[in-house]
Coordinates of C-alpha atoms in Angstrom, one line a residue:
X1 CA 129.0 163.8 90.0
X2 CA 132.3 164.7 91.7
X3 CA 134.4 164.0 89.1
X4 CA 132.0 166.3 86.6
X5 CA 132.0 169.3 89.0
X6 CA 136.4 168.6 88.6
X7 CA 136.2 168.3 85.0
X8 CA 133.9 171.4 84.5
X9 CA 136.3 173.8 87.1
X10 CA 139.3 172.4 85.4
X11 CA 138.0 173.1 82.0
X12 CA 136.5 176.7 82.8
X13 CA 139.9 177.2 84.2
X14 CA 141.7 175.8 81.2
X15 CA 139.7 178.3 79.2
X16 CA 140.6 180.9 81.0
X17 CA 144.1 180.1 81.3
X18 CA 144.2 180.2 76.9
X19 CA 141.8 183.8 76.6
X20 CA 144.2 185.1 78.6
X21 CA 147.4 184.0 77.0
X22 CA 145.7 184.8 73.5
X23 CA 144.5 188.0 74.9
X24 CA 148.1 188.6 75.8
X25 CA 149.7 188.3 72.3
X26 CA 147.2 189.7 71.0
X27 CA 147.8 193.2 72.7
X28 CA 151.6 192.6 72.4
X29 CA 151.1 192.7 68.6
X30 CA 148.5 195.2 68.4
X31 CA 149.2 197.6 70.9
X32 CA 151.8 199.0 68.6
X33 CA 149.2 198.8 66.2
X34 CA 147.1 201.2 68.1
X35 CA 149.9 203.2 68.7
X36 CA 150.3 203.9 64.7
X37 CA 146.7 204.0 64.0
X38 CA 146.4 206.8 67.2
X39 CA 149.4 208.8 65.6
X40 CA 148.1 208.7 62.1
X41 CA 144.8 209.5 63.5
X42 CA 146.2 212.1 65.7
X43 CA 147.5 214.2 62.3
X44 CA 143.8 214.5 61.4
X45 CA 143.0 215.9 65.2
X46 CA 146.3 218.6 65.1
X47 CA 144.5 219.6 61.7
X48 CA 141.3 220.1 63.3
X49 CA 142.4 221.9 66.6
X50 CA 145.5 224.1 64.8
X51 CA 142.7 225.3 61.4
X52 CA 139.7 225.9 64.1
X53 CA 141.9 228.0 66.1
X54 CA 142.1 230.5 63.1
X55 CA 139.0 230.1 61.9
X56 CA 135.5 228.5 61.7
X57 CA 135.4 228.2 57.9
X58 CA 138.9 226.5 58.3
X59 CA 137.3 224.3 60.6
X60 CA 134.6 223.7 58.7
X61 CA 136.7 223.2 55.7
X62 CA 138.8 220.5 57.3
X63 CA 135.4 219.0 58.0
X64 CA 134.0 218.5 54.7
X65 CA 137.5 218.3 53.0
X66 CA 137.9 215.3 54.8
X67 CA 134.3 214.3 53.8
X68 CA 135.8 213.7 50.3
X69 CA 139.0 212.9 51.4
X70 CA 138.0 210.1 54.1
X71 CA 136.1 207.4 52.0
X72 CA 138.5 207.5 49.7
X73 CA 141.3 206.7 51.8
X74 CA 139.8 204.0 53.9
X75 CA 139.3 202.0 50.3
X76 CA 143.3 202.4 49.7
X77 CA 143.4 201.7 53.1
X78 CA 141.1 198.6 53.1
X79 CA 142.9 197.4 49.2
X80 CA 146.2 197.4 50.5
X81 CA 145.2 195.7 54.0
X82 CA 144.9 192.5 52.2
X83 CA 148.4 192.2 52.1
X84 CA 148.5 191.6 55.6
X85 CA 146.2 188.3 56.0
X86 CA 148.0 187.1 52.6
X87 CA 151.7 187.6 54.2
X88 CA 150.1 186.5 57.7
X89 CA 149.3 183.5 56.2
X90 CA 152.5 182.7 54.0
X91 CA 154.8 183.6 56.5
X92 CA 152.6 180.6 58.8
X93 CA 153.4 178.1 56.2
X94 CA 156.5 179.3 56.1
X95 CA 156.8 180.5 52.1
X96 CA 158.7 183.5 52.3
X97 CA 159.3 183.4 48.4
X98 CA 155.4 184.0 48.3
X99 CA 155.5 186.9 50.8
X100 CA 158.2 188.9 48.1
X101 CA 155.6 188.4 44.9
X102 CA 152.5 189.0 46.8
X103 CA 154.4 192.6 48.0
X104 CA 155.9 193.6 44.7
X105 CA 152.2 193.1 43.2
X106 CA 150.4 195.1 46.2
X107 CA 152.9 197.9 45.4
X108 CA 151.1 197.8 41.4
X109 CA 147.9 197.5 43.0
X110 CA 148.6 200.6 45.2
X111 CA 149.9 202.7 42.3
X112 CA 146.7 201.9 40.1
X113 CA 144.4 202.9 43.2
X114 CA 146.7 206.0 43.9
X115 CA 146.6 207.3 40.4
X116 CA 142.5 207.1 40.2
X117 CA 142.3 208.9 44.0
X118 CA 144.4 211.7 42.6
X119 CA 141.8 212.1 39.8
X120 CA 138.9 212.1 42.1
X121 CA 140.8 214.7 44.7
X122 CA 141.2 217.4 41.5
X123 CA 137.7 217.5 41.5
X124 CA 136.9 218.2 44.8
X125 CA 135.7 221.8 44.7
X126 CA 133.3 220.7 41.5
X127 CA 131.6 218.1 43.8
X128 CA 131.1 220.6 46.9
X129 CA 129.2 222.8 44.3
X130 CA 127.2 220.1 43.1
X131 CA 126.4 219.0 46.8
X132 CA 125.3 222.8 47.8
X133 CA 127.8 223.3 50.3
X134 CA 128.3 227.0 51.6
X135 CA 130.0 229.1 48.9
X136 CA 132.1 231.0 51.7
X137 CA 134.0 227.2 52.3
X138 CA 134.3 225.4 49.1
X139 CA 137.8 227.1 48.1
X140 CA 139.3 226.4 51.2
X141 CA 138.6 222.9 51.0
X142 CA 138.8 222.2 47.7
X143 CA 142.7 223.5 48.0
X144 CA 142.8 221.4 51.2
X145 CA 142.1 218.2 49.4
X146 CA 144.2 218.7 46.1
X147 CA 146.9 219.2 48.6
X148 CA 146.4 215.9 50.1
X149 CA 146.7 214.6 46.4
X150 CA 150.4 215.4 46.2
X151 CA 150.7 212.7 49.0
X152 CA 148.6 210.2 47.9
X153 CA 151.2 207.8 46.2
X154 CA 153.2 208.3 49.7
X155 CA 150.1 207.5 51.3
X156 CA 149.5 204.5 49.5
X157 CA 153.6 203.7 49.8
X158 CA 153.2 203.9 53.4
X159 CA 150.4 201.4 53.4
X160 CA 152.0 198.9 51.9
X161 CA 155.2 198.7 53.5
X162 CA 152.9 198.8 56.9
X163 CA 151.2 195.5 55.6
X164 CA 154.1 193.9 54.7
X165 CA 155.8 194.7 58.4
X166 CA 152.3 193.7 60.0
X167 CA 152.1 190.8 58.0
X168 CA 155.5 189.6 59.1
X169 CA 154.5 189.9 62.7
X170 CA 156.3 193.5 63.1
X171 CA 154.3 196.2 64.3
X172 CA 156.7 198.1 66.1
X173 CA 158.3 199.6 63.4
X174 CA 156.0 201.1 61.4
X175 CA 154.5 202.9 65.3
X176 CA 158.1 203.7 65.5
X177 CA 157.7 205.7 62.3
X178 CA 153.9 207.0 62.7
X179 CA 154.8 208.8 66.0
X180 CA 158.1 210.1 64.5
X181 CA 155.6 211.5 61.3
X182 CA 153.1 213.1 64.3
X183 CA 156.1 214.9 66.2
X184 CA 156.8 216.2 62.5
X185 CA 153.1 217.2 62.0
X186 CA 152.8 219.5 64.4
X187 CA 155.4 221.9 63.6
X188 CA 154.9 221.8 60.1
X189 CA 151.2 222.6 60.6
X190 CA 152.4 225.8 62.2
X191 CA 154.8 227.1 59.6
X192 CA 152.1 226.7 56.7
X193 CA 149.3 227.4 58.5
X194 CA 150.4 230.5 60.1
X195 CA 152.7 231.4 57.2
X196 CA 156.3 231.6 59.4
X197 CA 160.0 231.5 58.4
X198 CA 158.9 233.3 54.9
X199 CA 156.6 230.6 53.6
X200 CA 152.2 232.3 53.1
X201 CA 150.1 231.2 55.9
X202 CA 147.5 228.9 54.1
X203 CA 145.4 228.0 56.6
X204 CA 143.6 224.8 56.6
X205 CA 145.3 224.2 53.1
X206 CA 148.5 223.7 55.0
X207 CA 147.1 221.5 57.3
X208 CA 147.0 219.5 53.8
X209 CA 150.3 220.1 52.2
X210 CA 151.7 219.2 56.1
X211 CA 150.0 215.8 55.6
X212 CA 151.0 214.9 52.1
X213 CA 155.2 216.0 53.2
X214 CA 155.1 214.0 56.5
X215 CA 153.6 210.6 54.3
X216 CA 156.2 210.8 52.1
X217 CA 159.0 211.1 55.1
X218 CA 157.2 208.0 56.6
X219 CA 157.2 206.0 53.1
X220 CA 161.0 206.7 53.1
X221 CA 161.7 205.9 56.6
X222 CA 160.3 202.5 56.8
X223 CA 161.2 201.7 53.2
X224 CA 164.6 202.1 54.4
X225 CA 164.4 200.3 57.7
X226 CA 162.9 197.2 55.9
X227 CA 166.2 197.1 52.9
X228 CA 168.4 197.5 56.2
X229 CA 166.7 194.4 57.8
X230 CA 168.7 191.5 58.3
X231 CA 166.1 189.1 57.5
X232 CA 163.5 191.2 55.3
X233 CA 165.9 192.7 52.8
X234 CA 166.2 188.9 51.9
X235 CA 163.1 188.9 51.2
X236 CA 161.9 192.1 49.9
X237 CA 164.5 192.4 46.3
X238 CA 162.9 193.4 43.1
X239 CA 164.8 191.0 40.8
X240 CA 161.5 190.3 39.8
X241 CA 159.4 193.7 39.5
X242 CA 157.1 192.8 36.7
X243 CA 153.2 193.3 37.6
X244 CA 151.3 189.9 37.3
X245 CA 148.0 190.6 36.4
X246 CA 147.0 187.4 37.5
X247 CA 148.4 188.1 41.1
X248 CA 146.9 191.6 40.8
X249 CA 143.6 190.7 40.0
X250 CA 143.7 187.9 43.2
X251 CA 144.9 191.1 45.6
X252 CA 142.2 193.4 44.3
X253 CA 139.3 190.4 44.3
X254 CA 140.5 190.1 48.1
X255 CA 141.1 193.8 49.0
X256 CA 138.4 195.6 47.2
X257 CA 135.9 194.4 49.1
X258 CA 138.1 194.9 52.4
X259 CA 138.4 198.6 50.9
X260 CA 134.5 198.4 50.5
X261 CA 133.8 197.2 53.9
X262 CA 135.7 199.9 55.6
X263 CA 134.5 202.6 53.2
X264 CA 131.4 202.4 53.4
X265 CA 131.8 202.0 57.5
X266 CA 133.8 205.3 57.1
X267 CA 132.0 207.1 54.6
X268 CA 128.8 207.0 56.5
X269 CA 129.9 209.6 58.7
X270 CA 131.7 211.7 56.1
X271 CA 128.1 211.9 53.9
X272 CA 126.5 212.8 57.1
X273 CA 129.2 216.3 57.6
X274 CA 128.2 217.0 54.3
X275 CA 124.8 216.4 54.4
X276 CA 124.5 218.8 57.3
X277 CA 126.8 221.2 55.5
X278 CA 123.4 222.2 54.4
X279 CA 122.6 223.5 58.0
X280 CA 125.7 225.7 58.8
X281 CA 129.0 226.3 59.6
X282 CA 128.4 225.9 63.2
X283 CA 126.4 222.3 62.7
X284 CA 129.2 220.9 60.9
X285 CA 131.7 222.7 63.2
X286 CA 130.2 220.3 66.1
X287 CA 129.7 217.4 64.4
X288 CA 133.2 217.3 63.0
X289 CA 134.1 217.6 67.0
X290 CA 132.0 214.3 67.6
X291 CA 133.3 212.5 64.3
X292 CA 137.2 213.2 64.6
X293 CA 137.3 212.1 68.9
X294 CA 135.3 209.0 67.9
X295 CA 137.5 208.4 64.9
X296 CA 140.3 208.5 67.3
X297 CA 138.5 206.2 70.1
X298 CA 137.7 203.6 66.9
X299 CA 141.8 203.4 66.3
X300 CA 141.7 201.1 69.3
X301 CA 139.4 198.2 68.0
X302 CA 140.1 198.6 64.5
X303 CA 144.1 197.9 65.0
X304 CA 143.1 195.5 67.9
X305 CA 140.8 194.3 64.3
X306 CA 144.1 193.9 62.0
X307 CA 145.8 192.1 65.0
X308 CA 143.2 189.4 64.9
X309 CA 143.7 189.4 61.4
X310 CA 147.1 188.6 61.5
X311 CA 146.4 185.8 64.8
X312 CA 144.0 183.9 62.6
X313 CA 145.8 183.9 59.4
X314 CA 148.7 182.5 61.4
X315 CA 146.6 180.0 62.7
X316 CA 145.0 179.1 59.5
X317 CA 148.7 179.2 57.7
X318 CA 149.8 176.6 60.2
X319 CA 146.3 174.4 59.6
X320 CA 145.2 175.2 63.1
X321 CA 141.3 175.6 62.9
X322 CA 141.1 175.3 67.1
X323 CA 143.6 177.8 67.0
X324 CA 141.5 180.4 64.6
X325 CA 138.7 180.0 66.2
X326 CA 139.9 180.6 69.8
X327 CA 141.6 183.6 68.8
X328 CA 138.8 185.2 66.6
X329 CA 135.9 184.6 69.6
X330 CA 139.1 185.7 72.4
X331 CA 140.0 188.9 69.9
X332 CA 136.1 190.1 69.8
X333 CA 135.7 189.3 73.8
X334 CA 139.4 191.4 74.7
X335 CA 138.0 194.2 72.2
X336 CA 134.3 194.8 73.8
X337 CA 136.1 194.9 77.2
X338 CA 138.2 197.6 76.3
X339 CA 135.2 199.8 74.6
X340 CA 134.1 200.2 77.9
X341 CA 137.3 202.2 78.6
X342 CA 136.0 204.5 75.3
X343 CA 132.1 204.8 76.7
X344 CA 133.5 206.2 79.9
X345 CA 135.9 208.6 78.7
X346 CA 132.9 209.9 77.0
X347 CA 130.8 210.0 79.3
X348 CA 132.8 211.5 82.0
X349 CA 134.8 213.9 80.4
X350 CA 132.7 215.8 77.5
X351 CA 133.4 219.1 78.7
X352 CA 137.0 218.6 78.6
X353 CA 136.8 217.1 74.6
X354 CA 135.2 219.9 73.8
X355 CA 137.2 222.9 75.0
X356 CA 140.3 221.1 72.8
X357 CA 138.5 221.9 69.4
X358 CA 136.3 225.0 70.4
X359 CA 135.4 228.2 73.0
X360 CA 132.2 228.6 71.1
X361 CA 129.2 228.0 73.6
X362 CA 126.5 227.3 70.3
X363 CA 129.1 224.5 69.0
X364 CA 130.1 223.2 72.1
X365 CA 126.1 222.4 73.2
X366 CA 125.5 221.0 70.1
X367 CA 129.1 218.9 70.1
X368 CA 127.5 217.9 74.1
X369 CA 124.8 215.9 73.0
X370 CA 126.7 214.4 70.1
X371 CA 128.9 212.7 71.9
X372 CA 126.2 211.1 74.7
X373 CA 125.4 209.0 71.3
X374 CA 128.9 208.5 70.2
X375 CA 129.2 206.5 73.6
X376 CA 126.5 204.6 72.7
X377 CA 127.8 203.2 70.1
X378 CA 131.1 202.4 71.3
X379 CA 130.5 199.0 72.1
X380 CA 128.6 197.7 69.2
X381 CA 131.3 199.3 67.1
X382 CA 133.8 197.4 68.7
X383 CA 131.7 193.9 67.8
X384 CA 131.4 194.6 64.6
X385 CA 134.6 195.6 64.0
X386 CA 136.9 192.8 65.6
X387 CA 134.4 190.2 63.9
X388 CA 135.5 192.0 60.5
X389 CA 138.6 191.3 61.4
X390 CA 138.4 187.8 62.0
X391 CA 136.7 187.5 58.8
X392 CA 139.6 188.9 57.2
X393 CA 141.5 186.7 59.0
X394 CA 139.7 183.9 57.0
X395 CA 139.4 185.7 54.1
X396 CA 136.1 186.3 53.7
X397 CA 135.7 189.8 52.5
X398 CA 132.8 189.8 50.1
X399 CA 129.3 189.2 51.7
X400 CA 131.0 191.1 55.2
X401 CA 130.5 194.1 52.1
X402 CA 127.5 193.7 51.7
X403 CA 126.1 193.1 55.4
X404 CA 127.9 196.6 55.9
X405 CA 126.5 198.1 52.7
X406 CA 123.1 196.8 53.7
X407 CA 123.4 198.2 58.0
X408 CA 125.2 202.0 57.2
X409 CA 123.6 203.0 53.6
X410 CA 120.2 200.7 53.6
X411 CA 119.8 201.5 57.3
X412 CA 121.7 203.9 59.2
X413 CA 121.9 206.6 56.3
X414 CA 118.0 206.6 55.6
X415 CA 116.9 206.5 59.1
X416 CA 119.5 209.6 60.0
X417 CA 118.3 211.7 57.1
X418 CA 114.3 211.0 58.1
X419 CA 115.2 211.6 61.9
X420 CA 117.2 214.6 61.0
X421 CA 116.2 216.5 58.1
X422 CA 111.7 215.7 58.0
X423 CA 109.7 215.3 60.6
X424 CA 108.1 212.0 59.6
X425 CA 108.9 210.4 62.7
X426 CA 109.2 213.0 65.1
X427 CA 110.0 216.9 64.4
X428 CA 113.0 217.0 62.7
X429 CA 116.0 216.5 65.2
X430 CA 119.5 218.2 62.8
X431 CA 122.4 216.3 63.0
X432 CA 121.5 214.9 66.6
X433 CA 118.8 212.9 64.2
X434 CA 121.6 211.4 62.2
X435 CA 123.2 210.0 65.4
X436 CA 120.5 207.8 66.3
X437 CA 121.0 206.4 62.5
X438 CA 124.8 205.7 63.6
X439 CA 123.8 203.7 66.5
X440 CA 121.0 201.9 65.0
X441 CA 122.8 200.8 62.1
X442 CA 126.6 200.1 64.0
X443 CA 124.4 197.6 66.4
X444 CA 122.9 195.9 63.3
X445 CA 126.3 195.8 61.6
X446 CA 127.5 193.9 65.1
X447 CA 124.9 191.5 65.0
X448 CA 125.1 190.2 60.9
X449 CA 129.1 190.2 61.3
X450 CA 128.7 187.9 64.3
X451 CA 126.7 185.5 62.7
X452 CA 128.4 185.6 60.2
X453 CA 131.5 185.0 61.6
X454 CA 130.4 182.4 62.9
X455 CA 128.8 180.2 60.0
X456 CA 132.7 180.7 58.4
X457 CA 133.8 179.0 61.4
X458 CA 131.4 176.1 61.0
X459 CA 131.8 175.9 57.7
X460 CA 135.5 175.6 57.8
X461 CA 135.2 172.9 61.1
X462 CA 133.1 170.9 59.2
X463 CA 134.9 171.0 56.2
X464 CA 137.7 170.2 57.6
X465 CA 136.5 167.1 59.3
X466 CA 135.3 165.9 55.8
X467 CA 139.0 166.5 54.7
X468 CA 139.7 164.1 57.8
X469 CA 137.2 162.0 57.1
X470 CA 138.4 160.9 53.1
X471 CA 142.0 161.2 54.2

């Protein structure tokens, strides 16, 4: 009985001893991470506070021009991520020749994606009509998002090289870059919107042409940090710049569903601003307050998400199935822990959020109660989330799609618009309604992505032991 009571302490402390050495790489590679995601993340919050500050039809125009724009560029976003579990894993078995071909391909990929998102942008001010937005708002952001569409292919550029560097276990480099593009934000913001040193002042359509200039300086920055690398310009060299359409077709099977998975996670809340766009300026003034903190409190476990991404496929590179598993069930643990950090900052400082977007008393109540449920939902984001990204890790992309297609449009979306808009349920509660959709359907998403994570792991323990077994 002794000796059990020594083998269980010694084994608790065992386990302990690894969560916290895996919880320490895995913040030394994603903390950087978070740092680029925070500073791209933090262009969309200079656009909001510099365009409310000159009006609330530029706000609101930032609002729903990021509606369109938002989906759209979470699906580049989540096509081109798959570059960074297929390097993540190459680089584990050591096959850098792979990592080169896989690149040049993403980089065909990218330019395909970019050139049908450019399409879709030109039509923005059509598809606000359609929607029956307010009249007084649809120029502004229909300029607003045509202006994004000049930076699209930088955009997409940007992506790519971040997935290589991620891929390869950099994620310094590309922060390095992010923050330098923020610090370049800001004053370019200020000339176009306010229309200094000659140039018209445009409003919240320079917030937009600021965007597009700064991605293409952050393309070309990191583009020419990686052909200056000792080590990656030997393997990034386009002797070989063909498209496959084989390899394409293998990227876009993997990161269309990826793309999928986080559009439909992002899009939720972009249909919901335009939804109450219906309501008035003022309603979609204060929700676009809750939306654009909480999209900058989610930065932290969606990059700690693409560092677990790059832990497992390291692991599972290697052939270490222990190893992936430890790290995807350590990643989700270190990442609930640290949306407690995000629920109290909510919580405690609301006031404080507020004031940085708005003085206006009726958005400011309204942006109040919002963000009471945008706490809620912190931590069931953060499940959800870094189990995603473990099933990245393992490649499993498709039926996570569909359990997030199923918990945001078959059940968050539905519930929100009957809680807010009709008074089925209860009298009809505006955009506060569509809140309580949010958190019923990110606590859902938590729970299928969990189980599902972990039948993959099963799945892949037992059929490795069959391998075993007939070896």
């Amino acid at each position: 009985m002794q000796n059990q009571t020594v083998n269980r302490a010694q084994s608790s402390t065992s386990l302990f001893s690894r969560f916290t050495r895996e919880s320490g790489s895995l913040l030394h590679l994603s903390i950087p991470i978070i740092m680029t995601q925070l500073a791209t993340q933090a262009m969309g919050f200079v656009d909001t506070t510099m365009a409310g500050q000159v009006s609330a039809a530029d706000l609101a125009a930032i609002a729903l021009g990021t509606s369109l724009w938002l989906p759209v560029s979470l699906l580049l976003r989540g096509i081109i991520m798959a570059l960074t579990p297929v390097v993540a894993f190459h680089r584990g078995a050591n096959e850098l020749d792979k990592v080169r071909i896989e690149f040049i391909q993403m980089i065909w990929v990218a330019a395909l994606v970019s050139s049908l998102l450019i399409i879709y942008l030109s039509q923005g001010g059509n598809i606000l009509d359609a929607i029956g937005v307010a009249p007084e708002i649809i120029p502004i952001a229909s300029d607003y998002v045509i202006a994004l569409a000049f930076g699209v292919p930088g955009i997409a550029l940007f992506y790519s090289l971040n997935g290589f560097c991620e891929g390869m276990n950099n994620t310094r480099a590309p922060m390095l870059v992010s923050v330098i593009g923020l610090l370049m934000n800001i004053p370019i913001n200020y000339v176009l919107i306010y229309g200094k040193f000659g140039f018209p002042a445009l409003g919240a359509v320079g917030c937009g042409w600021a965007t597009s200039i700064v991605y293409w300086v952050m393309s070309g920055l990191l583009y020419s940090y990686i052909k200056g690398h000792h080590h990656y310009k030997k393997i990034i060299h386009f002797a070989d710049i063909k498209p496959r359409v084989n390899d394409c077709l293998h990227l876009l099977k993997l990161g269309v569903p990826i793309g999928m998975n986080i559009a439909v996670c992002g899009s939720i809340f972009a249909v919901i601003a335009l939804l109450i766009g219906r309501i008035g300026a003022e309603n979609v003034a204060a929700a676009q307050i809750a939306l654009n903190i909480s999209s900058m409190t989610y930065m932290i476990p969606m990059s700690l998400s693409f560092g677990i991404t790059i832990r497992v496929g390291h692991a599972l590179g290697a052939k270490n199935q222990q190893g992936a598993k430890e790290r995807s069930l350590f990643g989700i643990t270190v990442a609930g822990l640290l949306s407690l950090l995000s629920i109290s900052f909510f919580l405690l400082f609301p006031d404080w959020i507020i004031r940085l977007y708005t003085t206006d008393p009726v958005v400011s109540a309204t942006a109040a109660t919002l963000l009471i449920y945008t706490a809620v939902y912190q931590f069931s984001d953060a499940l959800q989330t870094s189990a995603n990204g473990a099933l990245r890790g393992y490649k499993d992309t498709k039926i996570p799609m569909i359990l997030a297609i199923t918990a945001y449009w078959g059940l968050a979306l539905p519930l929100g618009m009957v809680m807010g808009l009709t008074d089925m349920v209860v009298p009809a509660m505006g955009e506060t309604g569509f809140w309580v959709g949010i958190v019923t359907g990110l606590t859902v998403a938590a729970m299928f992505m969990l189980l599902r994570l972990r039948y993959v792991i099963r799945s892949q323990t037992a059929d490795n032991c069959h391998q075993l077994q007939t070896a």
